[in-house]
């Protein structure tokens, strides 16, 4: 199984989720998970502004609670926002009612029609419940910017290797990604622009 790309099994189980947009459109969709935090998110916003890019931020509700000013920055700069649970929960380690409560707790801080499960996994019955209220977004490419053993060049190479028309690309505006993101994000954007991709928000 390719780690960077959603598996065929996942797509078979969660048929109605969004993995990739129009394959005939030479566009990509940058997404950022796990923020907002003051150490990284404002820098990401400045990079996106520099290139005139609108992206989608899947936010952890507790981070929104702790950093409302950073959350407001994302909104004011015109980016899309998605629910990423309140406590970044792993679906397989939490009772389904508790997981739903955690999604709802995140919702109490902002409204959105987008949801992405942390770690890219959900129980099937949970998925069937959540899809009634949200458009569930997985990914076409996870850059793995969170992986300590990878270098910024490795992240860039993942972007180069796996990006295609309609790719939904996952980065993270988090401290665990910062050492790689600082170089990999601008380099990835530059390469994508060189390939003629247009950037869109979900």
mmCIF file of C-alpha atoms in Angstrom:
data_model
loop_
_atom_site.group_PDB
_atom_site.id
_atom_site.type_symbol
_atom_site.label_atom_id
_atom_site.label_comp_id
_atom_site.label_asym_id
_atom_site.label_seq_id
_atom_site.Cartn_x
_atom_site.Cartn_y
_atom_site.Cartn_z
ATOM 1 C CA UNK A 1 0.000 0.000 0.000
ATOM 2 C CA UNK A 2 1.287 3.443 -0.866
ATOM 3 C CA UNK A 3 1.389 5.465 2.354
ATOM 4 C CA UNK A 4 1.225 8.800 0.552
ATOM 5 C CA UNK A 5 -1.969 8.003 -1.390
ATOM 6 C CA UNK A 6 -5.360 6.755 -0.104
ATOM 7 C CA UNK A 7 -5.666 2.999 -0.503
ATOM 8 C CA UNK A 8 -8.162 1.244 -2.746
ATOM 9 C CA UNK A 9 -9.568 -0.477 0.345
ATOM 10 C CA UNK A 10 -10.297 2.869 1.995
ATOM 11 C CA UNK A 11 -12.008 4.118 -1.145
ATOM 12 C CA UNK A 12 -14.092 0.944 -1.316
ATOM 13 C CA UNK A 13 -15.288 1.251 2.290
ATOM 14 C CA UNK A 14 -15.903 5.001 2.233
ATOM 15 C CA UNK A 15 -17.312 5.374 -1.243
ATOM 16 C CA UNK A 16 -18.944 8.780 -0.832
ATOM 17 C CA UNK A 17 -15.941 10.534 0.714
ATOM 18 C CA UNK A 18 -13.824 12.999 -1.255
ATOM 19 C CA UNK A 19 -10.309 11.853 -2.170
ATOM 20 C CA UNK A 20 -9.574 13.792 -5.321
ATOM 21 C CA UNK A 21 -11.303 16.483 -7.322
ATOM 22 C CA UNK A 22 -11.858 16.641 -11.096
ATOM 23 C CA UNK A 23 -9.027 14.656 -12.791
ATOM 24 C CA UNK A 24 -9.550 16.639 -15.995
ATOM 25 C CA UNK A 25 -8.851 19.947 -14.204
ATOM 26 C CA UNK A 26 -5.168 20.924 -13.900
ATOM 27 C CA UNK A 27 -5.685 22.091 -10.312
ATOM 28 C CA UNK A 28 -4.598 21.053 -6.837
ATOM 29 C CA UNK A 29 -6.089 21.609 -3.392
ATOM 30 C CA UNK A 30 -3.737 22.389 -0.517
ATOM 31 C CA UNK A 31 -5.035 21.380 2.903
ATOM 32 C CA UNK A 32 -3.494 21.875 6.343
ATOM 33 C CA UNK A 33 -4.341 19.697 9.348
ATOM 34 C CA UNK A 34 -4.042 20.055 13.138
ATOM 35 C CA UNK A 35 -3.860 23.843 13.614
ATOM 36 C CA UNK A 36 -4.341 26.606 14.301
ATOM 37 C CA UNK A 37 -1.278 27.403 16.394
ATOM 38 C CA UNK A 38 0.583 30.721 16.714
ATOM 39 C CA UNK A 39 4.012 29.169 16.044
ATOM 40 C CA UNK A 40 3.194 27.908 12.534
ATOM 41 C CA UNK A 41 -0.220 28.915 11.152
ATOM 42 C CA UNK A 42 0.520 32.653 10.662
ATOM 43 C CA UNK A 43 3.663 31.733 8.726
ATOM 44 C CA UNK A 44 1.642 29.368 6.515
ATOM 45 C CA UNK A 45 -0.866 32.153 5.896
ATOM 46 C CA UNK A 46 1.927 34.515 4.857
ATOM 47 C CA UNK A 47 3.319 31.937 2.416
ATOM 48 C CA UNK A 48 -0.123 31.376 0.912
ATOM 49 C CA UNK A 49 -0.647 35.141 0.621
ATOM 50 C CA UNK A 50 2.712 35.511 -1.103
ATOM 51 C CA UNK A 51 1.546 33.194 -3.888
ATOM 52 C CA UNK A 52 -2.104 34.245 -3.895
ATOM 53 C CA UNK A 53 -3.300 30.789 -2.833
ATOM 54 C CA UNK A 54 -6.506 29.870 -1.025
ATOM 55 C CA UNK A 55 -6.372 26.623 0.951
ATOM 56 C CA UNK A 56 -8.456 24.577 3.373
ATOM 57 C CA UNK A 57 -7.565 24.223 7.065
ATOM 58 C CA UNK A 58 -8.892 21.227 8.992
ATOM 59 C CA UNK A 59 -8.792 22.567 12.521
ATOM 60 C CA UNK A 60 -8.638 20.944 15.934
ATOM 61 C CA UNK A 61 -11.323 22.558 18.086
ATOM 62 C CA UNK A 62 -9.161 22.792 21.202
ATOM 63 C CA UNK A 63 -6.562 24.751 19.236
ATOM 64 C CA UNK A 64 -9.296 27.124 18.083
ATOM 65 C CA UNK A 65 -10.334 27.509 21.725
ATOM 66 C CA UNK A 66 -6.758 28.255 22.819
ATOM 67 C CA UNK A 67 -5.831 30.477 19.864
ATOM 68 C CA UNK A 68 -8.958 32.327 18.683
ATOM 69 C CA UNK A 69 -6.878 35.143 17.213
ATOM 70 C CA UNK A 70 -5.069 32.727 14.891
ATOM 71 C CA UNK A 71 -8.371 31.119 13.917
ATOM 72 C CA UNK A 72 -9.677 34.572 13.054
ATOM 73 C CA UNK A 73 -6.634 35.231 10.866
ATOM 74 C CA UNK A 74 -7.401 32.155 8.780
ATOM 75 C CA UNK A 75 -10.996 33.235 8.304
ATOM 76 C CA UNK A 76 -10.124 36.850 7.497
ATOM 77 C CA UNK A 77 -7.683 35.770 4.789
ATOM 78 C CA UNK A 78 -10.430 33.883 2.985
ATOM 79 C CA UNK A 79 -9.509 30.243 3.496
ATOM 80 C CA UNK A 80 -11.915 27.321 3.927
ATOM 81 C CA UNK A 81 -12.189 25.657 7.332
ATOM 82 C CA UNK A 82 -12.995 22.054 8.225
ATOM 83 C CA UNK A 83 -13.742 20.122 11.416
ATOM 84 C CA UNK A 84 -10.893 17.845 12.614
ATOM 85 C CA UNK A 85 -12.528 16.913 15.970
ATOM 86 C CA UNK A 86 -11.984 18.824 19.205
ATOM 87 C CA UNK A 87 -9.135 16.679 20.557
ATOM 88 C CA UNK A 88 -7.637 15.104 17.409
ATOM 89 C CA UNK A 89 -9.128 11.743 18.300
ATOM 90 C CA UNK A 90 -8.303 8.388 16.731
ATOM 91 C CA UNK A 91 -11.623 6.849 15.727
ATOM 92 C CA UNK A 92 -10.500 3.289 16.433
ATOM 93 C CA UNK A 93 -9.538 4.108 20.029
ATOM 94 C CA UNK A 94 -12.712 5.932 21.093
ATOM 95 C CA UNK A 95 -16.324 4.857 21.570
ATOM 96 C CA UNK A 96 -18.458 6.061 18.678
ATOM 97 C CA UNK A 97 -20.782 8.214 20.857
ATOM 98 C CA UNK A 98 -17.749 9.901 22.422
ATOM 99 C CA UNK A 99 -16.233 10.557 19.004
ATOM 100 C CA UNK A 100 -19.473 12.122 17.771
ATOM 101 C CA UNK A 101 -19.599 14.282 20.904
ATOM 102 C CA UNK A 102 -16.043 15.403 20.145
ATOM 103 C CA UNK A 103 -16.993 16.405 16.602
ATOM 104 C CA UNK A 104 -19.959 18.333 17.996
ATOM 105 C CA UNK A 105 -17.745 20.035 20.572
ATOM 106 C CA UNK A 106 -15.520 21.249 17.733
ATOM 107 C CA UNK A 107 -18.636 22.413 15.885
ATOM 108 C CA UNK A 108 -19.533 24.617 18.861
ATOM 109 C CA UNK A 109 -16.504 26.797 17.960
ATOM 110 C CA UNK A 110 -17.166 27.094 14.228
ATOM 111 C CA UNK A 111 -19.574 25.848 11.581
ATOM 112 C CA UNK A 112 -18.453 24.056 8.440
ATOM 113 C CA UNK A 113 -19.702 21.416 6.038
ATOM 114 C CA UNK A 114 -16.258 19.766 5.819
ATOM 115 C CA UNK A 115 -14.855 17.030 8.070
ATOM 116 C CA UNK A 116 -11.576 15.134 7.974
ATOM 117 C CA UNK A 117 -10.939 12.333 10.484
ATOM 118 C CA UNK A 118 -7.589 12.574 12.288
ATOM 119 C CA UNK A 119 -5.122 9.939 11.064
ATOM 120 C CA UNK A 120 -7.364 9.327 8.053
ATOM 121 C CA UNK A 121 -9.404 6.535 9.649
ATOM 122 C CA UNK A 122 -13.007 6.056 10.756
ATOM 123 C CA UNK A 123 -15.183 3.159 11.791
ATOM 124 C CA UNK A 124 -17.640 2.424 8.978
ATOM 125 C CA UNK A 125 -20.720 3.008 11.119
ATOM 126 C CA UNK A 126 -19.275 6.288 12.342
ATOM 127 C CA UNK A 127 -18.628 7.277 8.740
ATOM 128 C CA UNK A 128 -22.251 6.516 7.844
ATOM 129 C CA UNK A 129 -23.417 8.826 10.625
ATOM 130 C CA UNK A 130 -21.013 11.698 9.988
ATOM 131 C CA UNK A 131 -21.606 11.803 6.217
ATOM 132 C CA UNK A 132 -25.208 12.829 6.885
ATOM 133 C CA UNK A 133 -23.919 16.129 8.296
ATOM 134 C CA UNK A 134 -20.555 16.735 6.609
ATOM 135 C CA UNK A 135 -18.697 16.264 3.352
ATOM 136 C CA UNK A 136 -15.960 13.884 4.481
ATOM 137 C CA UNK A 137 -12.573 14.684 2.955
ATOM 138 C CA UNK A 138 -9.699 12.223 2.889
ATOM 139 C CA UNK A 139 -6.767 12.880 0.530
ATOM 140 C CA UNK A 140 -5.085 12.054 -2.724
ATOM 141 C CA UNK A 141 -1.612 12.808 -1.342
ATOM 142 C CA UNK A 142 -0.258 12.950 2.198
ATOM 143 C CA UNK A 143 3.118 14.688 2.080
ATOM 144 C CA UNK A 144 4.178 13.065 5.388
ATOM 145 C CA UNK A 145 5.670 16.348 6.559
ATOM 146 C CA UNK A 146 5.097 15.056 10.103
ATOM 147 C CA UNK A 147 7.632 12.211 9.735
ATOM 148 C CA UNK A 148 10.916 13.030 11.564
ATOM 149 C CA UNK A 149 12.969 10.652 9.420
ATOM 150 C CA UNK A 150 12.041 12.527 6.239
ATOM 151 C CA UNK A 151 13.881 15.636 5.065
ATOM 152 C CA UNK A 152 12.323 18.691 3.382
ATOM 153 C CA UNK A 153 13.633 17.287 0.088
ATOM 154 C CA UNK A 154 11.825 14.005 0.782
ATOM 155 C CA UNK A 155 8.580 15.924 1.303
ATOM 156 C CA UNK A 156 9.130 17.827 -1.946
ATOM 157 C CA UNK A 157 9.836 14.566 -3.746
ATOM 158 C CA UNK A 158 6.559 13.124 -2.457
ATOM 159 C CA UNK A 159 4.782 16.135 -3.944
ATOM 160 C CA UNK A 160 6.602 15.703 -7.237
ATOM 161 C CA UNK A 161 5.986 11.955 -7.397
ATOM 162 C CA UNK A 162 2.329 11.749 -6.414
ATOM 163 C CA UNK A 163 0.649 15.029 -7.404
ATOM 164 C CA UNK A 164 -1.784 14.795 -10.307
ATOM 165 C CA UNK A 165 -4.809 16.707 -11.592
ATOM 166 C CA UNK A 166 -7.317 17.216 -8.799
ATOM 167 C CA UNK A 167 -4.977 16.137 -5.995
ATOM 168 C CA UNK A 168 -6.058 17.007 -2.467
ATOM 169 C CA UNK A 169 -2.681 17.475 -0.775
ATOM 170 C CA UNK A 170 -2.187 17.244 2.990
ATOM 171 C CA UNK A 171 0.327 19.348 4.909
ATOM 172 C CA UNK A 172 0.203 20.105 8.650
ATOM 173 C CA UNK A 173 0.394 23.505 10.346
ATOM 174 C CA UNK A 174 1.797 21.918 13.485
ATOM 175 C CA UNK A 175 4.999 21.877 15.509
ATOM 176 C CA UNK A 176 5.679 18.255 14.571
ATOM 177 C CA UNK A 177 5.913 19.306 10.916
ATOM 178 C CA UNK A 178 7.629 22.651 11.285
ATOM 179 C CA UNK A 179 11.244 21.512 10.750
ATOM 180 C CA UNK A 180 10.301 20.152 7.310
ATOM 181 C CA UNK A 181 7.417 22.454 6.404
ATOM 182 C CA UNK A 182 9.515 25.632 6.550
ATOM 183 C CA UNK A 183 11.476 24.590 3.451
ATOM 184 C CA UNK A 184 9.161 22.009 1.878
ATOM 185 C CA UNK A 185 6.010 24.128 1.572
ATOM 186 C CA UNK A 186 7.510 27.032 -0.439
ATOM 187 C CA UNK A 187 9.515 24.597 -2.555
ATOM 188 C CA UNK A 188 6.414 22.508 -3.248
ATOM 189 C CA UNK A 189 4.379 25.548 -4.213
ATOM 190 C CA UNK A 190 7.126 26.748 -6.547
ATOM 191 C CA UNK A 191 7.301 23.341 -8.227
ATOM 192 C CA UNK A 192 3.522 23.099 -8.588
ATOM 193 C CA UNK A 193 3.438 26.551 -10.175
ATOM 194 C CA UNK A 194 6.207 25.512 -12.583
ATOM 195 C CA UNK A 195 4.026 22.569 -13.631
ATOM 196 C CA UNK A 196 1.155 24.960 -14.364
ATOM 197 C CA UNK A 197 -1.172 23.853 -11.592
ATOM 198 C CA UNK A 198 -3.925 26.185 -10.399
ATOM 199 C CA UNK A 199 -4.591 26.255 -6.642
ATOM 200 C CA UNK A 200 -8.139 25.986 -5.313
ATOM 201 C CA UNK A 201 -9.837 25.612 -1.926
ATOM 202 C CA UNK A 202 -12.318 22.822 -1.329
#
